[in-house]
Coordinates of C-alpha atoms in Angstrom, one line a residue:
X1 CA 108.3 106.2 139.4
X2 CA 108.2 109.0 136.9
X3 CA 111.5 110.4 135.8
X4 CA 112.5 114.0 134.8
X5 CA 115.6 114.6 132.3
X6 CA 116.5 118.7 131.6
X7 CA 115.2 119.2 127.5
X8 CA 118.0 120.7 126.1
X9 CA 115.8 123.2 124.2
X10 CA 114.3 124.2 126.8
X11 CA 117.5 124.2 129.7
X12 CA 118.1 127.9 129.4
X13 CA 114.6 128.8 130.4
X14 CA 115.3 126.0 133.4
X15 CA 112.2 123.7 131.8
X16 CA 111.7 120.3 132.1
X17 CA 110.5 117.6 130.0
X18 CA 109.0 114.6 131.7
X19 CA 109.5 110.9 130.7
X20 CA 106.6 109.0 129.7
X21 CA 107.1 105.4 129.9
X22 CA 106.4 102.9 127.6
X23 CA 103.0 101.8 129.5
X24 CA 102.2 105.7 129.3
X25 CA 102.7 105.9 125.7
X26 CA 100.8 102.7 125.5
X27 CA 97.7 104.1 127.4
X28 CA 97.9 106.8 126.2
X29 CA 97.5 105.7 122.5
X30 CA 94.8 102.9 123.7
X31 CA 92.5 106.0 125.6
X32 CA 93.5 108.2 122.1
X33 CA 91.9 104.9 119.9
X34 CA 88.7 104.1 121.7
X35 CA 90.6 100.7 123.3
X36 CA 90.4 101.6 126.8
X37 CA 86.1 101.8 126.4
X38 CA 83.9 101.9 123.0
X39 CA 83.0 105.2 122.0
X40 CA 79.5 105.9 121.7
X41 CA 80.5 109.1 119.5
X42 CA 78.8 108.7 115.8
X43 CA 80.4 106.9 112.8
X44 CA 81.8 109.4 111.0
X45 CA 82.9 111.7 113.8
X46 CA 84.8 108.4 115.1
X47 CA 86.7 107.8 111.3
X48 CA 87.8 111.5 111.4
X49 CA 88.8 111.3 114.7
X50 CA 91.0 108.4 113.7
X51 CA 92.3 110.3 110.5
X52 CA 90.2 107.3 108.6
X53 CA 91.6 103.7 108.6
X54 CA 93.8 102.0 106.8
X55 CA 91.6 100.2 103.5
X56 CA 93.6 98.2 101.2
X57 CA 91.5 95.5 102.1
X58 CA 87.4 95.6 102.3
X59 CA 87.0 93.7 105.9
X60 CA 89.7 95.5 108.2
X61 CA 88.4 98.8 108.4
X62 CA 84.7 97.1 110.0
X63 CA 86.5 95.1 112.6
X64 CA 88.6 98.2 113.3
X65 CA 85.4 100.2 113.6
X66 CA 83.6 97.2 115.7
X67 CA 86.4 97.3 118.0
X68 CA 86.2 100.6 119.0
X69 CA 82.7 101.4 118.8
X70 CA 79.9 100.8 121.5
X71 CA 77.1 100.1 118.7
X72 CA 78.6 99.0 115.6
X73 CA 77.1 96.9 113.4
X74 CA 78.2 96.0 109.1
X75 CA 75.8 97.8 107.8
X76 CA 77.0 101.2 109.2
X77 CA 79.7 101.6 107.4
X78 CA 78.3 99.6 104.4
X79 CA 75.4 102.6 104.1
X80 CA 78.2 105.2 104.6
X81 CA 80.2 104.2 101.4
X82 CA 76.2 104.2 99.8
X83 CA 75.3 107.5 100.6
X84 CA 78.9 109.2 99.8
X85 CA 79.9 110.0 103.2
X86 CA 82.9 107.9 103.4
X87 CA 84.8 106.7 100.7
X88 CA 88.1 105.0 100.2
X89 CA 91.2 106.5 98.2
X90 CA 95.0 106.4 97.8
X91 CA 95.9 108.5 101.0
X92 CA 98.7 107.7 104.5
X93 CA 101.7 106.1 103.1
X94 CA 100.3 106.1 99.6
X95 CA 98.1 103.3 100.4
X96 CA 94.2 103.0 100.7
X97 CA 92.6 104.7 103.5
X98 CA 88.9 104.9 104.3
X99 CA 87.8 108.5 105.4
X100 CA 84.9 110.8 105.9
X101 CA 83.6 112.5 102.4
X102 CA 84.5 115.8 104.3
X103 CA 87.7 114.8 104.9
X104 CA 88.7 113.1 101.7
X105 CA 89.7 116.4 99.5
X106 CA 91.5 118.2 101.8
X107 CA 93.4 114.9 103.0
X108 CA 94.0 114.2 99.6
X109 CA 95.6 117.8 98.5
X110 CA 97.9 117.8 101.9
X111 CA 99.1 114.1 101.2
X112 CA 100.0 114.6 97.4
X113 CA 103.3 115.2 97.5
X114 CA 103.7 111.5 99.4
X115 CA 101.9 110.1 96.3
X116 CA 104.1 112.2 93.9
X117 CA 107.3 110.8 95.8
X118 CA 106.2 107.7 95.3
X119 CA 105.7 108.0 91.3
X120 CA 108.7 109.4 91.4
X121 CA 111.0 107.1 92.7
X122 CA 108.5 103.7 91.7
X123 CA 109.7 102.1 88.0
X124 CA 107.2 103.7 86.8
X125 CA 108.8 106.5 85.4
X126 CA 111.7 104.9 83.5
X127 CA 108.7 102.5 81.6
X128 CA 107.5 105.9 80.8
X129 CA 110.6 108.3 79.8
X130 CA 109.8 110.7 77.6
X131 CA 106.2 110.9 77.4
X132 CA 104.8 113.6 77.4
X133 CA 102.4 113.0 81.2
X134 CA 100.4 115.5 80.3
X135 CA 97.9 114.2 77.7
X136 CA 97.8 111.2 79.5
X137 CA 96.6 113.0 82.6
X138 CA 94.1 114.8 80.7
X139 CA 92.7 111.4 78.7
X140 CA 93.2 109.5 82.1
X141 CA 90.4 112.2 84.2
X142 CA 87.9 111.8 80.9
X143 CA 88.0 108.0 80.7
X144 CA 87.0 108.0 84.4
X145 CA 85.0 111.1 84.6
X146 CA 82.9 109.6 81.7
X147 CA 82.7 106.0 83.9
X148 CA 84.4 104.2 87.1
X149 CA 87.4 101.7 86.0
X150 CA 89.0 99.1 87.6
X151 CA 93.2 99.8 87.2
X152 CA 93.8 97.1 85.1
X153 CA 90.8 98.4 82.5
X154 CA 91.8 102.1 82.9
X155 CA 95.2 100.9 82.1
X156 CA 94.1 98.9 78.9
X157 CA 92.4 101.7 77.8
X158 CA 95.8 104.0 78.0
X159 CA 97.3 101.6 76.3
X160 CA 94.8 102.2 73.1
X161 CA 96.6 105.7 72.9
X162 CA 99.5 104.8 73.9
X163 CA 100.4 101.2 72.9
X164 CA 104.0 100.8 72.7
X165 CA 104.2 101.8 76.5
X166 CA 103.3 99.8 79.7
X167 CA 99.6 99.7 80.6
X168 CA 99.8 99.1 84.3
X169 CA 102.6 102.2 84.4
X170 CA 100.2 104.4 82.6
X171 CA 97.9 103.3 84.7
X172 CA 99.1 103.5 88.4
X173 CA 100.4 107.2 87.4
X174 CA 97.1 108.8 87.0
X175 CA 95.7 106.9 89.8
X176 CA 98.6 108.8 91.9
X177 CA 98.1 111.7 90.3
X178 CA 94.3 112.2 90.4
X179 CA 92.1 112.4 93.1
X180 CA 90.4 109.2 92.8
X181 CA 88.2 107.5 95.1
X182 CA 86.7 103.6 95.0
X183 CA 83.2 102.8 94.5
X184 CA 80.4 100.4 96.1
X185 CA 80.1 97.5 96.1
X186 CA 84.1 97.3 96.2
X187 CA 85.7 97.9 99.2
X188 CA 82.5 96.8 101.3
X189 CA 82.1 94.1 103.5
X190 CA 82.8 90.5 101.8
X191 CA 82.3 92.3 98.3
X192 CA 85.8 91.0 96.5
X193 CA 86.6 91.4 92.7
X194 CA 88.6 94.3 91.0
X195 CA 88.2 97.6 92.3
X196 CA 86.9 100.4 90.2
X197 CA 87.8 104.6 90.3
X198 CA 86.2 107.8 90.0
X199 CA 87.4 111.3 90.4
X200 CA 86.6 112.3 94.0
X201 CA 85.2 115.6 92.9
X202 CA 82.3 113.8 90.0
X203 CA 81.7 111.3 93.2
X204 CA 81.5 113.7 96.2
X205 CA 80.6 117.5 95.0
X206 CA 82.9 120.3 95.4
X207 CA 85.1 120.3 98.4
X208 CA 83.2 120.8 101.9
X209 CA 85.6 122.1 103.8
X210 CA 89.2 124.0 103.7
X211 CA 92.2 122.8 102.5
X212 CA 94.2 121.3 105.5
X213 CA 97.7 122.6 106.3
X214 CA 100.3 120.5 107.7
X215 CA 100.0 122.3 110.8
X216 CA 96.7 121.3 110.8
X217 CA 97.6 117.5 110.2
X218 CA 100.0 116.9 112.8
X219 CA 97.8 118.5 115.4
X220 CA 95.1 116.1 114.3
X221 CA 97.8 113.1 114.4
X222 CA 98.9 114.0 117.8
X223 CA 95.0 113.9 118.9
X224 CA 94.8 109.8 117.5
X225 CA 98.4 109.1 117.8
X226 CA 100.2 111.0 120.5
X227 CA 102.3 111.7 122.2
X228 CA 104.5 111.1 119.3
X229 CA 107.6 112.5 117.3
X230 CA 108.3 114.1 114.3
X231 CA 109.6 110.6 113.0
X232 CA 106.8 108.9 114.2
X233 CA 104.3 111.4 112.6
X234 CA 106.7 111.0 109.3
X235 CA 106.0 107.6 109.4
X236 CA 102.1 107.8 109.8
X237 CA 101.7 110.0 106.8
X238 CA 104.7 108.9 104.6
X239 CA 105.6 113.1 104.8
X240 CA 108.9 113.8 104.8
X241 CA 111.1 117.3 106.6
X242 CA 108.2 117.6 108.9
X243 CA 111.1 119.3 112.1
X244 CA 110.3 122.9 110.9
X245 CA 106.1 122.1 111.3
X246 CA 106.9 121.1 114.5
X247 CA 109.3 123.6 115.5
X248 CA 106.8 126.7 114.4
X249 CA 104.1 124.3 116.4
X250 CA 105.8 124.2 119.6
X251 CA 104.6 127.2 121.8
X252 CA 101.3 125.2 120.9
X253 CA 102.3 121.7 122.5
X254 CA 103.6 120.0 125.1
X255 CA 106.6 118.2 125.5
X256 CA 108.2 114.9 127.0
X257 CA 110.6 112.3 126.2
X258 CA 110.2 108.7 125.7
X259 CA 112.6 106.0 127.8
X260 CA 115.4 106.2 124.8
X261 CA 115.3 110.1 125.4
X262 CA 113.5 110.8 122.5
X263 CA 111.5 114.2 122.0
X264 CA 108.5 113.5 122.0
X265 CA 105.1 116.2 121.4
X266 CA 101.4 116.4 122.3
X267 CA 98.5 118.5 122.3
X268 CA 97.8 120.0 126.0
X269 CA 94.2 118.7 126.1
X270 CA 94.4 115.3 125.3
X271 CA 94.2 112.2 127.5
X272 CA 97.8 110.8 129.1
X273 CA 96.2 108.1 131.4
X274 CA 98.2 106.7 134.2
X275 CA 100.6 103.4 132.8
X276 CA 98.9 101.1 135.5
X277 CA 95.2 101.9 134.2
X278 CA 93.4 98.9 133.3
X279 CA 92.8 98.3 129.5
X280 CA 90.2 95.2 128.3
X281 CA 91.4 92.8 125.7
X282 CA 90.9 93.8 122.1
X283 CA 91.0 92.1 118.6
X284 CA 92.6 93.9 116.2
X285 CA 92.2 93.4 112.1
X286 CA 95.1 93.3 109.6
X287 CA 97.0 96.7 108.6
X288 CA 95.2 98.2 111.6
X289 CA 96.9 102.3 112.0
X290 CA 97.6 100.8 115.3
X291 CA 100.3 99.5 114.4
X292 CA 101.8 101.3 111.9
X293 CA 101.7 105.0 112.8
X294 CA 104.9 105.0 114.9
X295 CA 108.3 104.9 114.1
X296 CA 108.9 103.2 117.3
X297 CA 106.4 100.7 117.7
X298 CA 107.3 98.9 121.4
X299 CA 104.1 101.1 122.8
X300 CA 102.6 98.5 121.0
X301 CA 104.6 95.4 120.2
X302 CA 107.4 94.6 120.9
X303 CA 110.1 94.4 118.0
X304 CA 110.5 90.1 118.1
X305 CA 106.6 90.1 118.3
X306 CA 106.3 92.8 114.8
X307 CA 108.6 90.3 113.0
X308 CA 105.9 87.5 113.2
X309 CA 103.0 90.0 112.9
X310 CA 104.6 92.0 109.7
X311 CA 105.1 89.3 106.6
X312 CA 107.7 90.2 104.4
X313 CA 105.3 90.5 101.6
X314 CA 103.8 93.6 103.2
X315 CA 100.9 91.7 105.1
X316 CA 99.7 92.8 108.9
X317 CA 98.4 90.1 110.2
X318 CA 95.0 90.4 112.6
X319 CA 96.5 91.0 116.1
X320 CA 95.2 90.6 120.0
X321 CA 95.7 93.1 122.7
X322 CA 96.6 91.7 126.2
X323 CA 97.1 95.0 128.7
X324 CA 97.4 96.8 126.0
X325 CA 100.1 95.0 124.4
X326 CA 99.9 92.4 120.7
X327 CA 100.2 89.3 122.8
X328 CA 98.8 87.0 119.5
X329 CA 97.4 86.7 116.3
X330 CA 93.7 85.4 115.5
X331 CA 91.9 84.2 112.3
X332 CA 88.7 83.4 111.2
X333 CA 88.2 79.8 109.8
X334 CA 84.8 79.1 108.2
X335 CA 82.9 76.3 107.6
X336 CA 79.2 75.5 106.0
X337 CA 77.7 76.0 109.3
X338 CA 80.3 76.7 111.4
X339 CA 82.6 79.7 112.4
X340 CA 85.9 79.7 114.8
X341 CA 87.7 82.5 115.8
X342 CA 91.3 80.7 116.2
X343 CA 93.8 82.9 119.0
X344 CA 97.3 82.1 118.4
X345 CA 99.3 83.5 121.6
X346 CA 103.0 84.7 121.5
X347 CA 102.9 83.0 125.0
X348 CA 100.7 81.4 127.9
X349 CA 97.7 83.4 129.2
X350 CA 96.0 83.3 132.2
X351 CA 92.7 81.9 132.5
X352 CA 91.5 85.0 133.0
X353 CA 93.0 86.1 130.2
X354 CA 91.6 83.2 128.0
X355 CA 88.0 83.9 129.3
X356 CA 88.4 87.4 128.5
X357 CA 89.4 86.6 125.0
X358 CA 86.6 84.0 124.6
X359 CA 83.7 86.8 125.8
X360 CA 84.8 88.9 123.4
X361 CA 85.9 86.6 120.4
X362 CA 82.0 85.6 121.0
X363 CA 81.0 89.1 120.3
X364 CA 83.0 89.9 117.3
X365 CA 81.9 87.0 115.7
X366 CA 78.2 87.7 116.4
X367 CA 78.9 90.7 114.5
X368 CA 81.2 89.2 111.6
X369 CA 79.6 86.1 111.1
X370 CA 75.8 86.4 111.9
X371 CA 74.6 84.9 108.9
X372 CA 76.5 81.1 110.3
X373 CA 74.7 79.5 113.2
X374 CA 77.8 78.1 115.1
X375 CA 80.5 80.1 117.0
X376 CA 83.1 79.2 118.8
X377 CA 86.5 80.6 119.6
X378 CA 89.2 78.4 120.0
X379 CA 93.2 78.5 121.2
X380 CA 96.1 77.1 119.1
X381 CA 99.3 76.0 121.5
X382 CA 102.1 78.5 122.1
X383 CA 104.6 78.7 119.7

């Protein structure tokens, strides 16, 4: 039954704020992510919606994309990063995100200050105390202007200049503090080996659209990731003091409160499905936004679960969705001729559940692994 608790901001004026359980939040956020049905809305339109995807590796962000979309195929998103209409830079959390090319500069200049903070209080700075930053800005933007560089050979060439100072320091500083994005082949299905920069400007043209505000971000973050609150968008976008955005945002949104009588805010327009609405199974790739664009995560896993799931070496492992919850984890193992998709549940599933899971472990790897004859999707025992 849905609850009602009096918002003490809003008590004077007699409002209320309505509890949204757990299973709201958690359909909520599946309708928000295309989970509840592929979208059939184009490529790019679908990454922006999403605020891009979280990149650090090259094969996530296609099964993230496969996932949620009707029509996907590898080759999409492969001619995307071709043609300069997405790329991949340093971005949410200081960590790489692929976005659209319209949304990369003014993602970027929002988001700097998270990349400075983390420059700032990295090692980084003591290996390079008294330098003067500036020339080593300034060479930094003409050694990649002039060609893309992998970190380690940007940082070697630093070093030329600057030799009795760290490389990778001098390196991972103007990486921060440019707007850099990768380029094809890296980052691109299957394509491994070290990745190499460019300034996003010589790669992409002159900025396509505004610069975003925060305003502007958190209304998009509520759209993906809502309802949420200012601590879960904090966590998102590794921004920090975000209360007074929210606060001059309010006559704009709604608001509820979660089960631990949290405040919680949303944008009036967007979906807040029923908690009992059916959701299909879903297989979800490592360091999937899913998962990490809350501060309270139980919407999504619960917190025994995110200890096997998040490695202590900063890995997310590939998840599946049961009702909308990470019941598992799943891996591909490859062979000559022969692919399995391996499920490893948290706990027994129903044969329905199982059959479910097989249908659609069938389909990813038709997609994943169309270039090996045999598929098959098997289930480890519960552990």
């Amino acid at each position: 039954m849905t609850q009602e608790v009096r918002s003490p901001r809003r008590a004077s004026a007699g409002g209320l704020a309505r509890v949204l359980t757990t299973r709201e939040l958690n359909r909520a956020l599946f309708e928000r992510q295309f989970l509840t049905r592929r979208t059939r809305r184009p490529l790019l339109e679908v990454i922006e919606h999403l605020i891009g995807l979280q990149a650090q590796a090259s094969n996530p962000p296609y099964v993230g994309l496969w996932t949620r979309m009707e029509h996907f195929q590898l080759q999409d998103l492969t001619r995307c990063y071709e043609h300069r209409s997405a790329v991949r830079g340093s971005l949410m959390r200081s960590t790489q995100h692929l976005v659209t090319a319209r949304d990369y500069p003014g993602l970027r200049s929002v988001l700097q200050p998270v990349l400075d903070r983390m420059i700032k209080h990295s090692a980084y700075p003591r290996e390079l105390a008294g330098l003067d930053m500036g020339p080593v800005f300034e060479e930094g933007r003409r050694l990649l202007a002039k060609q893309p560089l992998s970190g380690v050979e940007l940082g070697r060439r630093l070093q030329e200049k600057w030799p009795d100072r760290d490389g990778h320091a001098l390196s991972m500083v103007v990486r921060m503090a440019e707007s850099l994005v990768t380029v094809p082949p890296f980052g691109t299905w299957g394509v491994g080996g070290e990745v190499e920069f460019t300034p996003s400007e010589a790669w992409l043209g002159p900025a396509q659209r505004p610069a975003l505000s925060q305003a502007d971000l958190v209304l998009r973050y509520l759209g993906a990731f809502g309802p949420a609150s200012v601590k879960d968008m904090q966590q998102w976008s590794g921004m920090i003091q975000l209360g007074e955005v929210f606060e001059q945002l309010r006559p704009r949104l709604l608001t509820f409160r979660d089960e631990q009588g949290v405040e919680l805010f949303d944008v009036p327009d967007a979906p807040r499905p029923d908690g009992d609405t059916p959701v299909p199974v879903r297989f979800i790739p490592d360091f999937d936004n899913l998962l990490l664009s809350h501060a309270d995560r139980t919407r999504i896993i619960s917190e025994p679960h995110r200890k096997r799931v998040f490695t202590v070496n900063g890995i997310i492992r590939p998840t599946v969705l049961v009702d909308g919850f990470v019941r598992g984890m799943w891996k591909l193992e490859r062979k000559k001729a022969h692919v399995v998709l391996r499920v490893e549940p948290f706990a027994r599933l129903s044969r329905e559940d199982r059959d479910a899971l097989t249908e659609e472990g069938m389909r990813l790897l038709a997609c994943v692994a169309s270039d090996v004859a045999s598929h098959d999707v098997h289930f480890a025992p519960v552990s």
